[in-house]
Structure formats: C-alpha cells, structure tokens
C-alpha cells in the first residue's frame, strides 16, 4: 500500500507532461515529501527554495500571478504556521493559484513530536477565506484530488499523511466534492477526514460486533463544504461522532457542530486532541493516547453514547 | 570535578557520538548527520566553557544553551547524560511516548534544557531575549546558540542577527555549525553530492559588517574550539555579540555517514553501530549504556 505522499509525487510527474506550467517548489524537504522524485524527473521545473518557508510562499504567489502553477513541498506545519502571513495576504487574499502539498499532516509524523505535528491546520485554514482544503483518505482519492487541485483555479491546501494506513481497499470513485458514504448504519454517524476515515470504518466494524450499527461518512472536501450534502448524509441518526487527527477545536468537529447546530441539531461528540499538543511516539501509541485508534473510538462511542 | 583535558574531551565526544547513533538505532527514527557534526562543540561547551550545575539545572546564574537546530537533540541529550544531568540509560527512552527526551528538545519536560526547538530559525531570537533578560536582572550569564548552516536560510535568524548588535549584547554567543550540507539542498556536480548552501558567500564578512565579532574554528579540533570559546568569554557584557563559525563535517566520526546528505536522518543498522564503535576505538565498557 502506498502512502499519500508517494501518490502525490507520482501524480505530479504524470501531470507534468500535459501541464507545462506546473512547477514544484521545495523547502528543503523533498526527500521526505517525495518531491525528490519530481526533481529527478523534471529538474528544470523543480526549484529548491531553501529552508525559508515565508519566502517560499511569497515566491509561489508571484509565480502563480505570473501564469504558473506552483506546487509547494514542505511539512504542513511550516505552511500553516511559519508561512501563515504570506499565505494569508499574498495567496488567499489575492486568490493566487498556489497548490500546497502539506506533507506530514496530522498527528502521525514519524516520531518528530509536538513541533512538527500540525493539529491546528484545519482550524486556521477553515477560517481563511478563499482557501480550498482537501484531505484524501487513501491513494486513489489522493491521486484524484491532486489532479483536481492542479486544474482548479485558486489556492488549494492538500493534506498528505506520512504513512500508509492498513485498511480495506475501497473502490475508486470519481471525485464529487460531496461526503462519501463508506458504510451504512442508523445508530450513529461517524464522520471523519483523511486516513482517519479508514480507522473509523474499522471502528464501525468493531461496533457492529457489539450490535451497534455506525454509519461512516468521509469528508475529503473540507472547504468549501457541501453543506446540503453533508446534512443529508447525516440524516436519520440520533448521534453524530467526529474523529480527526487534529484538535477538537475548530477542525472537522467544529465544522460538523456548527453546521448541525444551525440546520439539524443533534448531539455531537468530537474525538481528537483535547486542546493539547502532540509528542514523539509511535503511530499506534499516539492513536491510543488521543483516543483515535479503532478500538479506542469504538470503546468511547459505546460507553458514552449508547448507555 | 576537575576540568577534563583535551584527551578526555576527545574521548567524551567519541562516546557521545556512539550513544547518539545507538539511541537512534534503538528508537528506529532520528537524525545522525546534524548531531554528529556538533558534538565536539557541545562537549567543549558543557565540559569546559559553560558555567552550569548539573545537579541544579535551574540555577539562575547558569550559562544557557539554545539548540536552535533542534533536530540534533539526541547529540545534546548524549552530552547532557555524560555530563551528569541524568543517567546515560535514560537515552533508551529517546522518542518514546511520555519520554523527557523528545525527538526535538522540549524544555517543559527536561529541566536540563534551556530552550525548546524543532522549527528551525527561532533560537537566536530566543537567545537574544535570554541575554537581554540576564542584563536586566544584573546577571553575567551567557547564552550560547547553536545554529545550522541550512537553518541560516531562515529570515528570522537574520532579524536577530540585525538586532543583537544594536543592543551590544556581548554575552550572546552564536555558534554556526557550518557542515556545508542541509537535508536535501541543491545538487552538486554528481547526483549523490550536494553543494555547500553558502558557496561563494563571504559569511564572516557579512556577520562582521552587521556588527558581530567573528571567530573561525575547526569544529572538531578541541584546542581551536577552546581557544575560540576562551576568546568570547573575555568579551564584556556591553561588547559586540559573538559569533563562532565552526567548520565541521556532517556525520563526523561515522564512516557510513560522513559528508553524506542522505544521512541527515537515517537509522543505522547493528553492523553499522559495530563499525562505528571500532572506528571510534571505543571499548565495550565505554559504549555500555
Ligand atoms: C522551519 C523548518 N523548516 C524545515 C525543517 C525541516 N528540517 C529539519 S533539519 C533540516 C535541515 C537543516 O540543515 P542544517 O541547518 O544545515 O542542519 P544540519 O546540517 O546541522 O543537520 C530541515 C530542512 C524544520 N525543522 N524547520
Ligand atoms: Mg548543515
């Protein structure tokens, strides 16, 4: 099973031939983000910008307004935190056609710890007008989203998890921008984004063995949100649970709670980091620690929601 | 403890090199090249230059170290352990959940740490603040900030480089680990080679022009390092900020990693650890941890 960063880099190489304006700009992390493969395939269209993410973002905005499509390669945290101001003023406010390959997104960043775990990116970007925010759950969706983002005029942020996730292989589906139903169920709905959606599917399988039928909804298009479609996908269940590799504040949980409170009030339980930072640990330990492993999610749902 | 002589410093540095690699091997993750290039500087600082009390890590009058290139954390942890801040065996907890020895330095977990780091380019500003605070408190403590040469591309470093001379912060000492490699960088003449990120740039002249007093040293020769550190320690608090440009080798001491950018972050095998031990001429007893 390939990781999203691999799929992303391979898709950029596929696209490059038919899209001569596509460039890649790296913040000295290409051998982690896999953009080094693009550098080998298209050395003339790969630009090493050094360890200077604010400058990287500014240069990208200039290139975009000069007619190019720059894809940026660095870790999520350095785009949304270090380069937040140029991202806001030069990219979002001008609608620059910049594509952000946000590698090592979420909680599972290979032992790097709290400095590198970006558990606030969705909160920041959801509040930033003109941004499009995508979080694919698996390789096929990542490939479609990379292609879609390249063709879409305007700034796009693409969350790219570091490691492959074990899980079922879902059939490839054309991108619709709508939430995707991964599993039927009427006792509750479990909503997630990125590879956490696959862990939610596993949690639902565990719950089914306990006689609880959880619907699983994957929301890959976080912003703009197809609100009517999301409301429709959550119809008919008494309880909605969100799960994300992100703070429970302002991310997917915030999105769902905001929407439902206005349109179709329901109890919403938000799983994620409880207003805390991450730390260095194995993926398994981190998922356990923050209640995001399939087992921990299933236990929590069973004990809290369905007493 | 009487101050260790050159031979002893050399020996300590070898042990710290081995421990760093062994801890990365056991954690299955971490950095090699960057820790190994700055270990001699760290040993010279903690065993000779810095006024510290390992048994009293929060002693207010201590000199501070800011490891701005935070990915070299395991190198710092190894030196701190040998200096007596915590048992060498604790290095086994590197990168583990709940550990005080995080992948990047976390000052909220380990009292021996004077700074947190991990996102490059922020340490010189923090160090500037520490030295300004010491001055305002009437303390003569110095702050040493260890920077990477790739890290030097961050704009924030230059903001601090510009500011420090305005306030004549003579007790601020920047050490530049100029190992001429970063993580990926710019290709050289052959694919497996990388260009010096500052090729053709007269860094000492630039730092001097900004108002820093610059000393250059071989970053692996203790007599030169100690001479440079002795020099900065004579500078009065109102003198110019100090910069030591240390010429180093990334991956220094590890035959498999020396000068190779691909060893920025890689995990050594058991065979490589054994190769390292014999290259460093360490006995079994010296590498026990
Ligand atoms: C702001 C920021 N950007 C990128 C990184 C990822 N990164 C970690 S180490 C490194 C290379 C550092 O090179 P250098 O400063 O020369 O360190 P050394 O050669 O001593 O390892 C990079 C790009 C980071 N930690 N922080
Ligand atoms: Mg370097």
Coordinates of C-alpha atoms and ligand atoms in Angstrom, one line a residue:
Chain A
X1 CA 0.0 0.0 0.0
X2 CA 1.5 3.3 -0.9
X3 CA 1.5 6.4 1.3
X4 CA -0.3 9.6 0.2
X5 CA 3.0 11.5 -0.3
X6 CA 4.1 8.8 -2.8
X7 CA 0.9 9.0 -4.7
X8 CA 1.1 12.8 -4.7
X9 CA 4.6 12.9 -6.1
X10 CA 3.8 10.3 -8.7
X11 CA 0.7 12.1 -9.8
X12 CA 2.6 15.4 -10.3
X13 CA 5.0 13.5 -12.5
X14 CA 2.1 12.1 -14.5
X15 CA 0.6 15.6 -14.9
X16 CA 3.7 17.5 -15.7
X17 CA 3.8 16.5 -19.4
X18 CA 0.4 17.8 -20.2
X19 CA 0.6 20.7 -17.9
X20 CA 3.8 22.7 -18.8
X21 CA 3.1 25.4 -16.2
X22 CA 3.2 23.0 -13.3
X23 CA 6.3 23.6 -11.1
X24 CA 7.4 22.2 -7.8
X25 CA 9.0 24.5 -5.1
X26 CA 10.6 22.8 -2.2
X27 CA 11.5 23.9 1.3
X28 CA 14.5 21.5 1.7
X29 CA 12.3 18.5 2.5
X30 CA 11.9 16.9 -0.9
X31 CA 13.4 13.6 0.3
X32 CA 10.8 13.5 3.0
X33 CA 7.8 14.7 1.0
X34 CA 8.8 12.6 -2.1
X35 CA 9.0 15.7 -4.3
X36 CA 12.6 14.5 -4.9
X37 CA 11.1 12.1 -7.5
X38 CA 9.7 15.1 -9.4
X39 CA 13.1 16.8 -9.1
X40 CA 14.8 13.8 -10.8
X41 CA 12.1 13.6 -13.5
X42 CA 11.8 17.3 -14.2
X43 CA 14.9 19.0 -12.9
X44 CA 14.2 22.2 -14.8
X45 CA 10.8 22.6 -13.2
X46 CA 11.9 21.9 -9.6
X47 CA 13.1 24.8 -7.5
X48 CA 14.9 24.4 -4.2
X49 CA 13.9 27.4 -2.1
X50 CA 16.0 26.5 0.9
X51 CA 14.8 26.5 4.5
X52 CA 12.8 29.7 4.2
X53 CA 9.0 29.0 4.1
X54 CA 7.8 32.5 4.2
X55 CA 9.9 33.4 1.2
X56 CA 8.8 30.1 -0.5
X57 CA 5.1 31.2 -0.1
X58 CA 5.8 34.7 -1.4
X59 CA 7.7 33.4 -4.4
X60 CA 4.9 30.9 -5.2
X61 CA 2.3 33.7 -5.1
X62 CA 4.4 35.7 -7.6
X63 CA 4.9 32.7 -9.9
X64 CA 1.2 32.0 -9.8
X65 CA 0.3 35.5 -10.8
X66 CA 2.9 35.3 -13.5
X67 CA 1.0 32.4 -15.0
X68 CA 2.5 29.3 -13.4
X69 CA 1.0 26.6 -11.2
X70 CA 3.4 26.1 -8.3
X71 CA 3.0 23.0 -6.1
X72 CA 4.8 23.5 -2.8
X73 CA 6.6 20.8 -0.9
X74 CA 7.2 21.0 2.9
X75 CA 5.6 19.9 6.1
X76 CA 2.0 21.1 6.8
X77 CA 3.1 22.9 10.0
X78 CA 5.6 25.1 8.2
X79 CA 2.9 26.3 5.7
X80 CA 0.1 26.9 8.1
X81 CA 2.2 28.3 11.0
X82 CA 5.5 29.7 9.8
X83 CA 4.2 31.0 6.4
X84 CA 0.7 31.9 7.7
X85 CA 1.0 35.6 6.9
X86 CA 2.2 35.4 3.3
X87 CA -0.2 32.5 2.8
X88 CA -3.0 34.8 4.0
X89 CA -2.0 38.1 2.3
X90 CA -0.3 37.0 -0.8
X91 CA -2.0 33.7 -1.6
X92 CA -5.5 33.7 -0.1
X93 CA -6.3 37.4 -0.3
X94 CA -5.1 37.6 -3.9
X95 CA -6.6 34.2 -4.9
X96 CA -3.1 33.1 -6.1
X97 CA -3.1 29.8 -8.0
X98 CA -0.8 28.1 -5.4
X99 CA -1.1 24.4 -4.5
X100 CA 0.1 23.4 -1.1
X101 CA 1.4 19.8 -0.7
X102 CA 1.1 19.7 3.1
X103 CA 3.2 16.6 3.9
X104 CA 3.3 15.0 7.3
X105 CA -0.1 16.4 8.1
X106 CA -2.0 15.5 11.2
X107 CA -0.7 13.6 14.3
X108 CA 1.4 10.8 12.7
X109 CA 4.6 12.4 11.7
X110 CA 7.3 9.7 12.3
X111 CA 8.4 10.5 15.9
X112 CA 9.1 14.1 15.2
X113 CA 7.0 15.3 18.1
X114 CA 4.9 18.3 19.0
X115 CA 6.9 20.9 17.0
X116 CA 6.0 19.1 13.8
X117 CA 2.5 17.8 14.5
X118 CA 0.2 20.2 12.9
X119 CA -3.0 19.7 14.9
X120 CA -4.3 23.2 14.2
X121 CA -4.1 23.5 10.4
X122 CA -7.8 22.9 9.7
X123 CA -8.8 25.5 12.3
X124 CA -6.5 28.1 10.7
X125 CA -7.5 27.3 7.1
X126 CA -11.2 26.8 7.7
X127 CA -11.2 30.4 8.9
X128 CA -9.2 31.7 6.0
X129 CA -11.4 33.0 3.1
X130 CA -10.7 31.7 -0.4
X131 CA -8.9 28.6 0.6
X132 CA -9.8 25.2 -0.6
X133 CA -8.9 22.4 1.9
X134 CA -8.7 18.8 0.9
X135 CA -7.8 15.7 3.0
X136 CA -7.8 12.4 1.0
X137 CA -8.3 9.2 2.8
X138 CA -6.3 6.8 0.5
X139 CA -4.1 6.7 -2.6
X140 CA -6.8 6.7 -5.2
X141 CA -8.5 9.7 -3.7
X142 CA -5.2 11.4 -3.3
X143 CA -4.5 11.0 -7.0
X144 CA -7.9 12.4 -8.0
X145 CA -7.5 15.3 -5.6
X146 CA -4.0 16.2 -6.8
X147 CA -5.3 16.2 -10.4
X148 CA -8.4 18.2 -9.4
X149 CA -6.4 20.7 -7.4
X150 CA -4.0 21.3 -10.3
X151 CA -6.9 22.1 -12.7
X152 CA -8.8 24.2 -10.1
X153 CA -8.1 27.9 -10.4
X154 CA -7.2 29.3 -6.9
X155 CA -5.3 28.3 -3.8
X156 CA -5.6 24.7 -2.6
X157 CA -4.3 23.0 0.6
X158 CA -3.9 19.2 0.3
X159 CA -3.3 17.3 3.5
X160 CA -0.8 14.4 2.9
X161 CA -0.4 11.9 5.6
X162 CA 3.1 10.4 6.1
X163 CA 2.4 6.7 6.5
X164 CA 0.2 4.2 4.7
X165 CA -2.8 3.1 6.6
X166 CA -3.9 -0.5 6.9
X167 CA -7.5 -0.9 6.0
X168 CA -10.0 -2.0 3.4
X169 CA -9.4 -1.0 -0.2
X170 CA -12.4 1.0 -1.2
X171 CA -13.3 1.1 -4.9
X172 CA -12.0 4.1 -6.8
X173 CA -14.8 6.7 -7.2
X174 CA -14.9 9.8 -9.3
X175 CA -14.4 13.0 -7.2
X176 CA -17.7 14.6 -6.5
X177 CA -16.8 17.1 -3.8
X178 CA -19.5 15.5 -1.6
X179 CA -19.2 13.4 1.5
X180 CA -18.7 9.8 0.8
X181 CA -20.6 7.1 2.5
X182 CA -18.2 4.3 3.5
X183 CA -20.6 2.2 5.5
X184 CA -24.3 2.2 6.2
X185 CA -25.8 2.3 9.7
X186 CA -28.5 4.1 11.6
X187 CA -27.5 4.0 15.3
X188 CA -25.0 6.8 14.9
X189 CA -22.9 8.5 12.2
X190 CA -19.1 8.6 12.4
X191 CA -17.7 11.4 10.3
X192 CA -14.0 11.8 9.5
X193 CA -11.5 13.1 7.1
X194 CA -8.1 11.9 5.7
X195 CA -6.9 8.4 6.6
X196 CA -8.7 8.6 9.9
X197 CA -11.8 7.8 7.9
X198 CA -10.3 4.3 7.3
X199 CA -9.8 3.9 11.1
X200 CA -13.4 5.0 11.6
X201 CA -14.5 2.3 9.2
X202 CA -12.7 -0.3 11.3
X203 CA -14.2 1.2 14.5
X204 CA -17.6 0.7 12.9
X205 CA -16.8 -3.0 12.3
X206 CA -15.9 -3.4 15.9
X207 CA -19.1 -1.7 17.0
X208 CA -21.1 -3.9 14.7
X209 CA -19.9 -6.9 16.7
X210 CA -21.4 -5.3 19.7
X211 CA -24.7 -4.8 17.9
X212 CA -24.2 -1.1 17.1
X213 CA -24.6 0.0 13.5
X214 CA -22.5 3.0 12.8
X215 CA -22.7 4.9 9.5
X216 CA -19.3 6.1 8.3
X217 CA -19.0 9.3 6.3
X218 CA -15.8 10.5 4.8
X219 CA -15.5 14.2 4.2
X220 CA -12.5 14.8 1.9
X221 CA -13.6 18.2 0.7
X222 CA -13.4 20.2 3.9
X223 CA -13.6 23.6 2.5
X224 CA -15.7 24.7 0.8
X225 CA -18.1 22.3 2.5
X226 CA -21.1 20.9 0.5
X227 CA -23.4 21.7 3.4
X228 CA -26.7 20.3 2.0
X229 CA -24.9 17.1 1.0
X230 CA -23.3 16.8 4.5
X231 CA -26.7 17.4 6.2
X232 CA -28.3 14.8 4.0
X233 CA -25.5 12.3 4.7
X234 CA -26.1 12.7 8.5
X235 CA -29.9 12.4 8.3
X236 CA -31.8 9.9 10.5
X237 CA -29.2 9.2 13.2
X238 CA -29.6 10.4 16.8
X239 CA -25.9 11.0 17.4
X240 CA -23.0 12.2 15.3
X241 CA -19.4 11.5 16.2
X242 CA -16.5 13.3 14.5
X243 CA -12.9 11.9 14.6
X244 CA -9.8 13.7 13.3
X245 CA -6.0 13.9 13.6
X246 CA -6.5 17.5 14.8
X247 CA -7.6 19.5 17.8
X248 CA -11.2 19.1 18.7
X249 CA -11.3 22.9 18.4
X250 CA -12.1 24.4 15.0
X251 CA -11.5 21.5 12.7
X252 CA -13.8 18.8 11.4
X253 CA -15.6 18.6 14.7
X254 CA -16.1 22.3 14.7
X255 CA -17.4 22.2 11.2
X256 CA -19.9 19.5 11.9
X257 CA -21.1 21.0 15.2
X258 CA -21.5 24.5 13.6
X259 CA -23.5 23.1 10.7
X260 CA -25.8 20.8 12.6
X261 CA -26.5 23.3 15.4
X262 CA -27.9 25.6 12.7
X263 CA -29.6 23.1 10.4
X264 CA -30.4 19.9 12.2
X265 CA -29.4 19.9 15.9
X266 CA -28.1 16.7 17.3
X267 CA -25.7 15.6 20.0
X268 CA -22.2 15.8 18.5
X269 CA -19.2 14.0 20.2
X270 CA -15.9 15.3 18.9
X271 CA -12.8 13.0 19.0
X272 CA -9.4 14.4 18.5
X273 CA -6.7 16.2 20.5
X274 CA -8.3 17.7 23.6
X275 CA -6.7 21.2 23.4
X276 CA -3.2 19.8 23.7
X277 CA -0.1 19.3 21.6
X278 CA 1.3 16.0 20.4
X279 CA 4.6 14.3 21.3
X280 CA 7.2 11.9 19.9
X281 CA 5.7 8.4 20.0
X282 CA 4.9 5.6 17.6
X283 CA 1.7 5.9 15.5
X284 CA 0.0 3.3 17.5
X285 CA 0.8 4.9 20.8
X286 CA -0.4 8.3 19.6
X287 CA -3.6 6.9 18.3
X288 CA -4.3 5.2 21.6
X289 CA -3.2 8.2 23.6
X290 CA -5.7 10.5 21.9
X291 CA -8.5 8.0 21.5
X292 CA -8.2 7.7 17.8
X293 CA -7.4 4.1 17.3
X294 CA -10.3 2.0 16.0
X295 CA -10.5 0.2 19.4
X296 CA -10.4 3.4 21.5
X297 CA -13.0 5.1 19.3
X298 CA -15.3 2.1 19.5
X299 CA -15.0 1.9 23.3
X300 CA -15.6 5.6 23.7
X301 CA -18.6 5.6 21.5
X302 CA -20.1 2.5 23.2
X303 CA -19.6 3.8 26.7
X304 CA -20.5 7.5 26.2
X305 CA -23.2 7.5 23.5
X306 CA -25.2 4.4 23.8
X307 CA -25.7 3.7 27.5
Chain B
X1 CA 35.2 17.6 39.0
X2 CA 38.5 19.0 37.7
X3 CA 38.2 20.2 34.1
X4 CA 38.9 17.4 31.6
X5 CA 41.9 17.8 29.4
X6 CA 42.0 17.6 25.6
X7 CA 42.3 13.9 25.5
X8 CA 39.4 13.4 27.9
X9 CA 37.2 15.8 25.9
X10 CA 38.1 13.8 22.8
X11 CA 37.1 10.6 24.5
X12 CA 33.8 12.0 25.8
X13 CA 32.9 13.2 22.3
X14 CA 33.5 9.7 20.9
X15 CA 31.2 8.2 23.5
X16 CA 28.6 10.8 22.8
X17 CA 28.8 10.0 19.1
X18 CA 28.3 6.4 19.7
X19 CA 25.4 6.9 22.2
X20 CA 23.6 9.2 19.7
X21 CA 23.8 6.7 17.0
X22 CA 22.8 3.8 19.3
X23 CA 19.8 5.8 20.6
X24 CA 18.6 6.5 17.1
X25 CA 19.1 2.8 16.2
X26 CA 17.1 1.7 19.1
X27 CA 14.3 4.3 18.6
X28 CA 14.1 3.3 14.9
X29 CA 14.0 7.0 14.0
X30 CA 16.0 10.2 14.3
X31 CA 18.9 12.3 12.9
X32 CA 22.5 11.3 12.5
X33 CA 24.4 13.8 10.4
X34 CA 23.5 17.0 12.3
X35 CA 24.1 15.6 15.8
X36 CA 27.5 14.2 14.9
X37 CA 28.7 17.5 13.4
X38 CA 28.1 19.5 16.5
X39 CA 29.1 17.0 19.3
X40 CA 32.6 18.4 19.7
X41 CA 31.1 21.9 20.1
X42 CA 28.6 20.6 22.7
X43 CA 31.3 18.7 24.7
X44 CA 33.5 21.8 24.8
X45 CA 30.6 23.9 25.9
X46 CA 29.3 21.7 28.6
X47 CA 32.6 20.3 29.9
X48 CA 34.7 23.4 29.7
X49 CA 33.1 26.7 28.7
X50 CA 29.7 26.9 30.3
X51 CA 29.1 27.7 34.0
X52 CA 26.5 25.1 34.9
X53 CA 25.4 22.9 37.8
X54 CA 24.1 19.6 36.5
X55 CA 22.6 18.8 40.0
X56 CA 20.9 22.2 40.0
X57 CA 19.7 22.7 36.4
X58 CA 17.6 25.7 37.2
X59 CA 20.4 27.6 38.9
X60 CA 19.6 31.2 37.9
X61 CA 23.3 32.2 37.3
X62 CA 23.9 29.3 34.8
X63 CA 25.0 29.9 31.3
X64 CA 22.3 28.8 28.8
X65 CA 22.4 26.7 25.6
X66 CA 19.8 27.1 22.9
X67 CA 20.0 24.2 20.4
X68 CA 18.4 26.1 17.6
X69 CA 19.0 23.3 15.2
X70 CA 16.7 21.2 17.3
X71 CA 16.9 18.1 15.2
X72 CA 20.3 17.5 16.7
X73 CA 18.6 16.8 20.1
X74 CA 20.0 13.3 20.5
X75 CA 23.5 14.8 20.3
X76 CA 22.7 17.2 23.1
X77 CA 21.0 14.5 25.2
X78 CA 24.1 12.3 24.9
X79 CA 26.3 15.1 26.1
X80 CA 24.0 16.1 28.9
X81 CA 23.8 12.5 30.1
X82 CA 27.6 12.2 30.1
X83 CA 27.8 15.5 32.0
X84 CA 25.6 14.0 34.7
X85 CA 22.3 15.7 34.2
X86 CA 20.5 12.3 34.0
X87 CA 21.5 8.7 33.8
X88 CA 23.0 7.5 30.5
X89 CA 20.4 4.7 30.5
X90 CA 17.6 7.3 30.1
X91 CA 18.8 7.7 26.5
X92 CA 16.9 4.5 25.8
X93 CA 13.7 6.4 26.2
X94 CA 14.5 8.7 23.3
X95 CA 11.4 9.3 21.1
X96 CA 9.2 7.1 23.3
X97 CA 5.7 8.2 24.4
X98 CA 6.0 10.0 27.7
X99 CA 9.8 10.4 27.5
X100 CA 11.6 13.6 28.6
X101 CA 13.8 13.0 25.6
X102 CA 11.6 14.0 22.7
X103 CA 12.6 14.0 19.0
X104 CA 13.1 17.7 19.3
X105 CA 14.1 19.4 22.6
X106 CA 11.2 20.2 24.9
X107 CA 12.2 22.4 27.8
X108 CA 8.9 21.8 29.6
X109 CA 9.8 18.1 30.0
X110 CA 13.6 18.1 30.7
X111 CA 14.9 20.6 33.2
X112 CA 18.4 20.4 31.7
X113 CA 17.1 22.1 28.6
X114 CA 17.2 25.9 28.4
X115 CA 15.1 26.1 25.2
X116 CA 12.6 24.2 23.1
X117 CA 13.2 23.9 19.3
X118 CA 12.3 21.9 16.2
X119 CA 11.0 24.5 13.8
X120 CA 14.3 26.0 12.5
X121 CA 15.4 29.6 12.7
X122 CA 13.9 30.7 16.0
X123 CA 16.7 30.0 18.5
X124 CA 18.8 33.1 18.0
X125 CA 15.8 35.4 18.8
X126 CA 15.1 33.4 21.9
X127 CA 18.8 33.5 23.0
X128 CA 18.8 37.3 22.4
X129 CA 15.8 37.5 24.8
X130 CA 17.6 35.4 27.4
X131 CA 20.7 37.6 27.3
X132 CA 18.6 40.8 27.4
X133 CA 16.8 39.3 30.5
X134 CA 20.1 38.5 32.1
X135 CA 21.3 42.0 31.6
X136 CA 18.1 43.5 33.1
X137 CA 18.5 41.2 36.1
X138 CA 22.1 42.2 36.6
X139 CA 23.3 38.7 35.8
X140 CA 26.5 38.0 33.9
X141 CA 25.2 34.6 32.5
X142 CA 26.0 34.0 28.8
X143 CA 23.7 32.3 26.2
X144 CA 25.2 30.1 23.5
X145 CA 23.0 29.5 20.5
X146 CA 23.9 26.6 18.2
X147 CA 22.7 27.2 14.6
X148 CA 22.8 25.1 11.4
X149 CA 24.1 26.5 8.2
X150 CA 20.9 25.4 6.3
X151 CA 18.9 26.9 9.1
X152 CA 20.7 30.2 8.4
X153 CA 18.4 30.5 5.4
X154 CA 15.5 31.3 7.7
X155 CA 14.7 35.0 7.6
X156 CA 14.1 35.1 11.4
X157 CA 17.8 34.3 12.0
X158 CA 18.7 37.5 10.1
X159 CA 16.2 39.5 12.0
X160 CA 18.1 38.6 15.2
X161 CA 21.5 39.0 13.5
X162 CA 20.5 42.5 12.7
X163 CA 19.1 43.3 16.1
X164 CA 21.7 41.9 18.6
X165 CA 24.5 44.4 17.7
X166 CA 22.0 47.4 18.3
X167 CA 21.9 46.4 22.0
X168 CA 25.6 45.4 22.2
X169 CA 24.8 42.0 23.7
X170 CA 28.3 40.8 24.3
X171 CA 27.1 37.8 26.2
X172 CA 25.2 36.4 23.3
X173 CA 27.3 33.8 21.5
X174 CA 26.1 32.2 18.2
X175 CA 27.9 29.1 17.1
X176 CA 27.4 28.2 13.5
X177 CA 27.8 24.5 12.7
X178 CA 29.0 25.0 9.1
X179 CA 28.9 21.4 7.9
X180 CA 28.0 22.6 4.3
X181 CA 25.0 20.3 4.0
X182 CA 21.3 20.5 4.8
X183 CA 18.5 18.0 4.3
X184 CA 18.2 17.9 0.5
X185 CA 19.7 21.2 -0.8
X186 CA 21.0 21.9 -4.2
X187 CA 22.6 19.2 -6.4
X188 CA 26.3 19.3 -7.0
X189 CA 28.3 18.0 -10.0
X190 CA 27.2 14.4 -9.2
X191 CA 23.7 13.4 -8.1
X192 CA 24.8 11.9 -4.8
X193 CA 26.7 15.2 -4.0
X194 CA 25.2 18.4 -2.7
X195 CA 26.5 22.0 -3.0
X196 CA 27.6 24.0 0.0
X197 CA 24.5 26.1 0.7
X198 CA 26.6 29.2 1.2
X199 CA 29.0 28.5 -1.7
X200 CA 30.6 31.8 -2.7
X201 CA 29.1 33.8 0.1
X202 CA 31.6 35.6 2.4
X203 CA 29.7 34.8 5.7
X204 CA 32.4 36.1 8.1
X205 CA 32.5 39.4 6.3
X206 CA 28.7 39.6 6.4
X207 CA 28.4 38.9 10.1
X208 CA 31.2 41.4 10.8
X209 CA 29.5 44.0 8.7
X210 CA 26.3 43.5 10.7
X211 CA 28.2 44.2 13.9
X212 CA 29.2 40.8 15.2
X213 CA 32.7 39.8 16.3
X214 CA 33.5 36.7 14.4
X215 CA 36.0 33.9 15.2
X216 CA 36.5 30.9 12.9
X217 CA 37.5 27.4 14.2
X218 CA 37.8 23.9 13.1
X219 CA 34.7 22.5 14.8
X220 CA 36.4 19.1 15.5
X221 CA 39.7 20.4 17.0
X222 CA 39.3 20.9 20.7
X223 CA 42.3 23.2 21.1
X224 CA 40.9 25.5 18.5
X225 CA 37.3 25.3 19.8
X226 CA 38.5 26.1 23.4
X227 CA 40.6 29.0 22.2
X228 CA 37.6 30.5 20.4
X229 CA 35.4 30.0 23.5
X230 CA 38.0 31.5 25.8
X231 CA 38.1 34.5 23.5
X232 CA 34.3 35.1 23.7
X233 CA 34.4 34.7 27.4
X234 CA 36.7 37.8 27.7
X235 CA 34.1 40.0 26.0
X236 CA 32.3 42.4 28.3
X237 CA 28.6 42.4 28.6
X238 CA 28.4 45.6 26.6
X239 CA 30.7 44.3 23.9
X240 CA 29.6 43.2 20.4
X241 CA 27.7 39.9 20.1
X242 CA 29.9 37.0 19.4
X243 CA 29.8 34.5 16.5
X244 CA 31.9 31.4 16.2
X245 CA 31.9 30.0 12.7
X246 CA 32.8 26.3 13.2
X247 CA 33.9 24.4 10.1
X248 CA 32.5 20.9 10.6
X249 CA 31.8 17.7 8.7
X250 CA 28.2 16.4 8.7
X251 CA 28.1 12.9 10.1
X252 CA 31.6 13.3 11.6
X253 CA 33.1 10.1 13.0
X254 CA 30.7 7.7 11.4
X255 CA 32.3 6.1 8.4
X256 CA 29.0 5.4 6.8
X257 CA 27.6 8.9 7.3
X258 CA 30.5 11.4 7.0
X259 CA 29.8 14.0 4.3
X260 CA 26.7 12.3 3.0
X261 CA 23.5 14.3 2.9
X262 CA 21.5 11.1 2.7
X263 CA 22.5 10.5 6.4
X264 CA 20.7 13.7 7.6
X265 CA 18.1 11.4 9.0
X266 CA 18.6 7.6 8.8
X267 CA 18.7 4.7 11.1
X268 CA 22.0 2.8 11.5
X269 CA 22.0 -1.0 11.5
X270 CA 23.6 -3.1 14.2
X271 CA 26.5 -3.7 11.8
X272 CA 26.9 0.0 11.3
X273 CA 26.9 0.5 15.1
X274 CA 29.7 -2.0 15.4
X275 CA 31.6 -0.4 12.6
X276 CA 31.2 2.9 14.4
X277 CA 32.5 1.5 17.7
X278 CA 35.6 0.2 16.1
X279 CA 36.1 3.4 14.1
X280 CA 35.9 5.4 17.3
X281 CA 38.2 3.0 19.1
X282 CA 35.8 2.6 22.0
X283 CA 35.9 -0.4 24.3
X284 CA 32.8 -2.4 25.2
X285 CA 32.8 -0.8 28.6
X286 CA 32.8 2.7 27.1
X287 CA 29.8 2.0 25.0
X288 CA 27.7 0.3 27.7
X289 CA 24.5 2.3 28.3
Ligands
LIG1 C1 11.2 25.8 9.8 C2 11.7 24.4 9.4 N1 11.7 24.1 8.1 C3 12.1 22.8 7.8 C4 12.5 21.9 8.8 C5 12.9 20.5 8.4 N2 14.4 20.3 8.6 C6 14.8 19.7 9.7 S1 16.5 19.7 9.7 C7 16.6 20.4 8.1 C8 17.9 20.7 7.5 C9 18.8 21.5 8.4 O1 20.0 21.8 7.9 P1 21.1 22.5 8.8 O2 20.6 23.6 9.5 O3 22.3 22.7 7.9 O4 21.4 21.4 9.9 P2 22.5 20.2 9.9 O5 23.2 20.2 8.6 O6 23.4 20.6 11.0 O7 21.8 18.9 10.2 C10 15.3 20.7 7.7 C11 15.0 21.3 6.4 C12 12.4 22.3 10.1 N3 12.7 21.5 11.1 N4 12.0 23.6 10.4
LIG2 MG1 24.2 21.9 7.8

